[in-house]
Coordinates of C-alpha atoms in Angstrom, one line a residue:
M1 CA -4.6 -47.5 14.6
T2 CA -1.7 -46.1 16.8
A3 CA 0.9 -48.7 18.0
A4 CA 1.0 -49.5 21.6
G5 CA 2.8 -47.0 23.7
S6 CA 3.3 -44.5 20.8
R7 CA 1.9 -41.3 20.8
P8 CA -0.8 -40.4 18.3
R9 CA 0.4 -38.1 15.6
P10 CA -1.0 -34.7 15.8
P11 CA -3.3 -33.5 12.9
E12 CA -1.9 -32.5 9.8
T13 CA -3.3 -29.4 8.2
S14 CA -4.4 -29.0 4.6
W15 CA -1.1 -26.7 4.3
G16 CA 1.5 -29.1 5.2
Y17 CA 1.9 -28.5 8.9
S18 CA 1.5 -30.4 11.9
A19 CA 0.9 -28.6 15.2
P20 CA -1.2 -28.9 18.5
G21 CA -3.9 -26.7 17.2
G22 CA -3.8 -27.7 13.8
E23 CA -7.3 -29.0 13.2
V24 CA -8.3 -25.2 13.4
L25 CA -6.7 -24.9 10.0
G26 CA -9.2 -27.3 8.8
R27 CA -12.0 -25.2 10.1
V28 CA -10.5 -22.2 8.7
S29 CA -10.3 -23.8 5.0
A30 CA -13.9 -24.5 5.1
C31 CA -14.8 -21.1 6.5
I32 CA -12.8 -19.8 3.4
D33 CA -14.8 -22.2 1.1
D34 CA -18.0 -21.4 2.8
L35 CA -18.0 -17.4 3.0
P36 CA -18.7 -16.7 -0.7
A37 CA -21.8 -18.3 -0.5
Q38 CA -23.0 -16.5 2.5
R39 CA -22.2 -13.1 1.1
P40 CA -22.9 -14.0 -2.8
V41 CA -22.8 -10.4 -3.9
S42 CA -19.4 -9.7 -2.3
A43 CA -18.2 -13.0 -3.7
R44 CA -19.5 -11.7 -7.3
V45 CA -17.7 -8.3 -7.0
I46 CA -14.4 -10.3 -6.0
A47 CA -14.7 -12.5 -8.7
A48 CA -15.7 -9.8 -11.2
A49 CA -13.0 -7.5 -10.1
G50 CA -10.4 -10.4 -11.1
D51 CA -11.9 -10.6 -14.6
E52 CA -10.2 -9.4 -17.4
E53 CA -13.2 -8.4 -19.4
T54 CA -14.8 -6.7 -16.6
D55 CA -14.9 -3.0 -16.9
A56 CA -15.7 0.0 -14.2
A57 CA -19.3 0.1 -15.5
S58 CA -19.8 -3.4 -15.2
L59 CA -18.2 -3.7 -11.9
G60 CA -20.0 -0.8 -10.7
A61 CA -23.4 -2.4 -11.7
T62 CA -22.4 -5.7 -9.7
V63 CA -21.4 -3.6 -6.6
S64 CA -24.7 -1.7 -6.8
L65 CA -26.6 -4.9 -6.1
D66 CA -25.4 -4.7 -2.3
P67 CA -26.7 -1.4 -1.1
A68 CA -24.2 -1.4 1.9
L69 CA -21.2 -2.2 -0.4
T70 CA -22.2 0.5 -2.7
A71 CA -22.3 3.2 0.1
R72 CA -19.2 2.4 1.3
L73 CA -17.5 2.5 -1.9
L74 CA -19.1 6.0 -2.7
T75 CA -17.8 7.1 0.8
L76 CA -14.3 6.0 0.1
A77 CA -14.4 7.8 -3.4
N78 CA -15.5 10.9 -2.0
S79 CA -13.2 11.0 0.8
A80 CA -10.3 13.3 1.3
W81 CA -8.0 10.4 0.5
Y82 CA -9.0 10.8 -3.3
G83 CA -9.6 14.5 -3.1
L84 CA -12.8 14.3 -5.0
S85 CA -15.2 15.3 -2.1
G86 CA -18.7 15.2 -3.2
R87 CA -18.2 14.7 -7.0
V88 CA -18.7 11.1 -7.2
S89 CA -22.2 9.8 -7.4
R90 CA -22.3 6.7 -9.6
P91 CA -20.7 3.5 -8.6
A92 CA -19.0 3.0 -12.0
F93 CA -17.1 6.3 -11.6
A94 CA -16.1 5.3 -7.9
V95 CA -14.8 2.0 -9.4
S96 CA -12.4 4.1 -11.9
V97 CA -11.6 6.4 -8.8
V98 CA -10.6 4.0 -6.2
G99 CA -9.4 1.0 -8.6
F100 CA -10.2 -2.4 -8.8
S101 CA -7.9 -3.8 -6.2
T102 CA -9.6 -1.4 -3.8
V103 CA -12.9 -2.7 -4.7
R104 CA -11.9 -6.2 -4.2
S105 CA -11.0 -5.4 -0.9
L106 CA -14.0 -3.7 0.2
A107 CA -15.9 -6.7 -1.0
V108 CA -13.7 -9.0 1.1
G109 CA -14.1 -6.8 3.9
A110 CA -17.8 -6.9 3.7
M111 CA -17.8 -10.5 3.3
V112 CA -16.0 -11.2 6.4
E113 CA -17.1 -8.2 8.1
L114 CA -14.0 -6.6 9.3
D115 CA -15.7 -4.0 11.4
D116 CA -17.8 -6.3 13.3
P117 CA -17.5 -5.1 17.0
V118 CA -16.9 -8.9 17.8
L119 CA -13.3 -8.3 16.6
D120 CA -12.6 -5.7 19.2
V121 CA -10.9 -8.5 21.1
L122 CA -8.3 -7.8 18.7
G123 CA -7.5 -4.4 19.8
G124 CA -9.0 -1.9 17.7
F125 CA -9.1 -3.9 14.7
W126 CA -10.7 -2.0 12.1
E127 CA -9.1 1.5 13.1
R128 CA -5.8 -0.4 12.9
S129 CA -6.4 -2.2 9.8
V130 CA -7.5 1.3 7.8
L131 CA -4.4 2.9 9.5
T132 CA -2.3 0.3 7.9
A133 CA -3.7 0.6 4.7
V134 CA -3.4 4.6 4.6
A135 CA 0.2 4.2 5.8
A136 CA 1.0 1.5 3.3
G137 CA -0.6 3.8 0.7
H138 CA 1.3 7.0 1.8
V139 CA 4.6 5.1 1.5
A140 CA 4.0 3.2 -1.7
E141 CA 5.5 5.6 -4.3
Q142 CA 8.7 6.0 -2.3
V143 CA 9.3 2.3 -2.5
G144 CA 8.0 1.7 -6.0
A145 CA 4.5 0.1 -4.9
R146 CA 1.1 1.3 -6.6
A147 CA -0.7 3.1 -3.8
N148 CA -4.1 1.5 -4.6
D149 CA -2.7 -1.8 -4.4
A150 CA -0.6 -1.1 -1.2
F151 CA -3.7 0.4 0.4
S152 CA -5.9 -2.7 -0.7
L153 CA -3.7 -5.3 0.6
G154 CA -2.9 -3.0 3.8
L155 CA -6.4 -3.1 4.6
L156 CA -6.4 -7.1 4.4
A157 CA -3.2 -7.6 6.3
R158 CA -4.8 -8.9 9.5
L159 CA -7.3 -10.8 7.5
G160 CA -5.9 -14.1 8.7
Q161 CA -6.5 -12.9 12.5
V162 CA -10.2 -12.6 11.8
L163 CA -10.5 -16.1 10.4
L164 CA -8.4 -17.6 13.4
L165 CA -10.7 -15.7 15.8
R166 CA -13.9 -17.0 14.0
C167 CA -12.7 -20.7 13.9
D168 CA -11.0 -20.7 17.5
P169 CA -12.5 -18.0 19.4
E170 CA -11.6 -19.3 23.0
H171 CA -7.8 -20.3 22.3
Y172 CA -7.1 -17.5 19.8
S173 CA -8.4 -14.9 22.3
A174 CA -6.0 -16.4 25.2
L175 CA -3.4 -16.6 22.8
L176 CA -3.6 -12.9 22.2
L177 CA -3.9 -11.9 25.8
E178 CA -0.5 -13.8 26.6
A179 CA 1.4 -12.0 23.7
R180 CA 2.9 -8.7 24.4
D181 CA 3.5 -7.8 20.7
R182 CA 2.8 -8.4 17.1
G183 CA 6.0 -10.6 17.0
E184 CA 5.0 -12.7 19.8
V185 CA 1.5 -13.3 18.2
L186 CA 3.2 -14.4 15.2
T187 CA 5.4 -16.8 17.1
A188 CA 2.7 -18.3 19.1
E189 CA 0.1 -18.4 16.0
T190 CA 2.9 -20.8 14.4
L191 CA 3.8 -22.6 17.3
H192 CA 0.2 -23.7 18.0
Y193 CA -1.6 -23.8 14.6
G194 CA 1.3 -24.4 12.2
A195 CA 0.7 -21.2 10.4
D196 CA 0.6 -17.6 11.4
H197 CA -2.1 -14.9 10.3
L198 CA -0.2 -13.9 7.6
R199 CA -0.2 -17.4 6.0
V200 CA -3.7 -17.9 6.7
G201 CA -4.6 -14.4 5.0
A202 CA -2.7 -15.3 2.0
E203 CA -4.2 -18.5 1.5
A204 CA -7.8 -17.0 1.8
L205 CA -6.7 -14.3 -0.9
A206 CA -5.5 -17.2 -3.1
A207 CA -8.5 -19.1 -2.5
W208 CA -10.8 -16.1 -3.5
A209 CA -8.6 -15.8 -6.7
F210 CA -6.7 -12.5 -5.9
P211 CA -4.0 -11.8 -8.3
A212 CA -1.0 -14.0 -7.3
E213 CA 1.1 -10.8 -6.3
F214 CA -1.4 -10.1 -3.3
P215 CA -1.2 -13.5 -1.5
E216 CA 2.6 -13.7 -2.2
A217 CA 3.0 -10.2 -0.9
L218 CA 1.3 -10.9 2.2
H219 CA 2.6 -14.3 2.8
A220 CA 6.2 -12.7 2.7
V221 CA 5.8 -9.7 4.8
E222 CA 7.6 -11.1 7.9
R223 CA 10.5 -13.0 5.4
H224 CA 14.1 -12.1 5.5
G225 CA 15.6 -11.4 2.0
W226 CA 14.3 -10.1 -1.2
A227 CA 10.7 -8.9 -1.0
S228 CA 8.3 -7.2 -3.5
T229 CA 7.3 -3.2 -3.5
L230 CA 4.0 -4.5 -2.5
T231 CA 5.4 -6.6 0.3
V232 CA 7.6 -3.6 1.6
A233 CA 4.8 -0.9 1.4
V234 CA 2.8 -3.4 3.5
R235 CA 5.6 -4.1 5.6
L236 CA 6.0 -0.6 6.4
G237 CA 2.2 0.1 6.8
L238 CA 2.1 -2.4 9.6
E239 CA 5.2 -0.9 11.2
I240 CA 4.0 2.5 11.2
A241 CA 0.5 1.6 12.5
E242 CA 2.2 -0.3 15.1
R243 CA 4.2 2.6 16.1
I244 CA 1.2 5.1 16.3
G245 CA -1.2 2.4 17.9
D246 CA 1.6 1.8 20.6
P247 CA 3.9 4.8 21.1
E248 CA 5.8 2.6 24.0
R249 CA 6.6 -0.1 21.3
V250 CA 10.4 -0.4 20.4
P251 CA 10.3 0.7 16.8
V252 CA 11.8 -1.5 13.7
P253 CA 14.0 0.9 11.6
L254 CA 12.1 2.0 8.5
E255 CA 15.3 2.0 6.9
A256 CA 15.9 -1.8 7.6
L257 CA 12.4 -2.6 6.4
S258 CA 12.6 -0.5 3.2
S259 CA 16.0 -1.4 2.4
G260 CA 17.0 2.3 2.7
R261 CA 14.0 3.6 0.6
L262 CA 12.4 5.4 3.4
G263 CA 13.8 6.9 6.8
E264 CA 12.6 8.3 10.1
P265 CA 12.7 11.8 8.8
D266 CA 10.3 10.7 6.1
L267 CA 7.8 9.3 8.5
E268 CA 8.0 12.5 10.5
I269 CA 6.7 14.5 7.4
L270 CA 4.1 11.9 6.2
R271 CA 2.7 10.9 9.8
P272 CA 0.3 13.7 10.6
G273 CA -1.3 13.2 7.1
I274 CA -1.5 9.4 7.6
V275 CA -3.2 10.0 11.2
A276 CA -5.6 12.4 10.0
T277 CA -6.6 10.4 7.0
A278 CA -6.9 7.4 8.9
A279 CA -9.1 8.6 11.4
D280 CA -11.4 10.3 8.8
L281 CA -11.7 7.1 6.9
S282 CA -12.3 4.8 9.8
R283 CA -15.1 6.8 10.9
L284 CA -16.6 7.1 7.2
L285 CA -16.3 3.4 6.2
A286 CA -17.5 2.2 10.0
G287 CA -20.8 0.2 9.8

C-alpha cells in the first residue's frame, strides 16, 4: 500500500529499470517467450543452429519443414551476394553457403515477420534492415569481423523496435514521430521504457539462445569505449544505412566509429556495391 501523500512507485521492469512506460517491457518479455510457440519451425531452426551437434544437412532438413523459410534461404544463397546464382537447389547446400548465423537470423526474421507491412511506421524498416546487414557485411573484413556474422546481426539490429511497436503501438508510433533522428529515438526509448531498442533486441537474442557474442555486440553498439569487431561492423552498418537513407543527416565520422579502420574514402569505394546489393536482396527476400 502507498503511504498517504506519497507517489506510487513506477513499475520496475524485469530488466532492472524503472520508467514511465516500464510495464511495456513486461509485455515485451512475454512476447519474447510466446513467439517460439507461435512459429514452432522457426523456433526449431533457431535452436538447431545453436546446437554444436547440428550439421548443415540436419539444419537444412529442419528449415525445409517451412516452405516459406526454405524459399527465402535458397533465394539468399543464390543471390549475387554469394556469387552462386542458380547453383544452390538444396537447403543443406544453402546452409553451408550462407552459414549458421545467417540461417538463424532468417528464422528470427520469419518468426517476428520483419517484412510485415505493418512495420512501415518504422520508415522503410525492411529495406533499412537489409541495407544495414549488407553494409555491415561489406565492412566486416576491414574491421576484423566475420562477414556472415556481421550480416546476420545487422539484419536484426532493429529487432527491438519491432517488439516495442507490437507491444505498445500507439505510444511507440508517437515517440517515432517526435524524434528527429536515430539518436533521439534511442534517448526517447530509454526515458519512456527504461531501455532502448538495442537493449530490447539483445534481450530477445539472449532469450532465444543466440551465442553470447551476438546480444553482447548488439547491446554495445551505442556504448563508448572498447567494442568487439562484431559491434564495430554493425555500428558502421547502421551509420552507413542511415546516411544512404537520409542524405541530409549529419554523418558520424567513420574513422571515429571504427577506431581508424575505415575512412570516408573507403565508403566511397564500397557504397555503389552496398546500395545495389541491398536493393537486390530487399526485393528478392521480401514476402
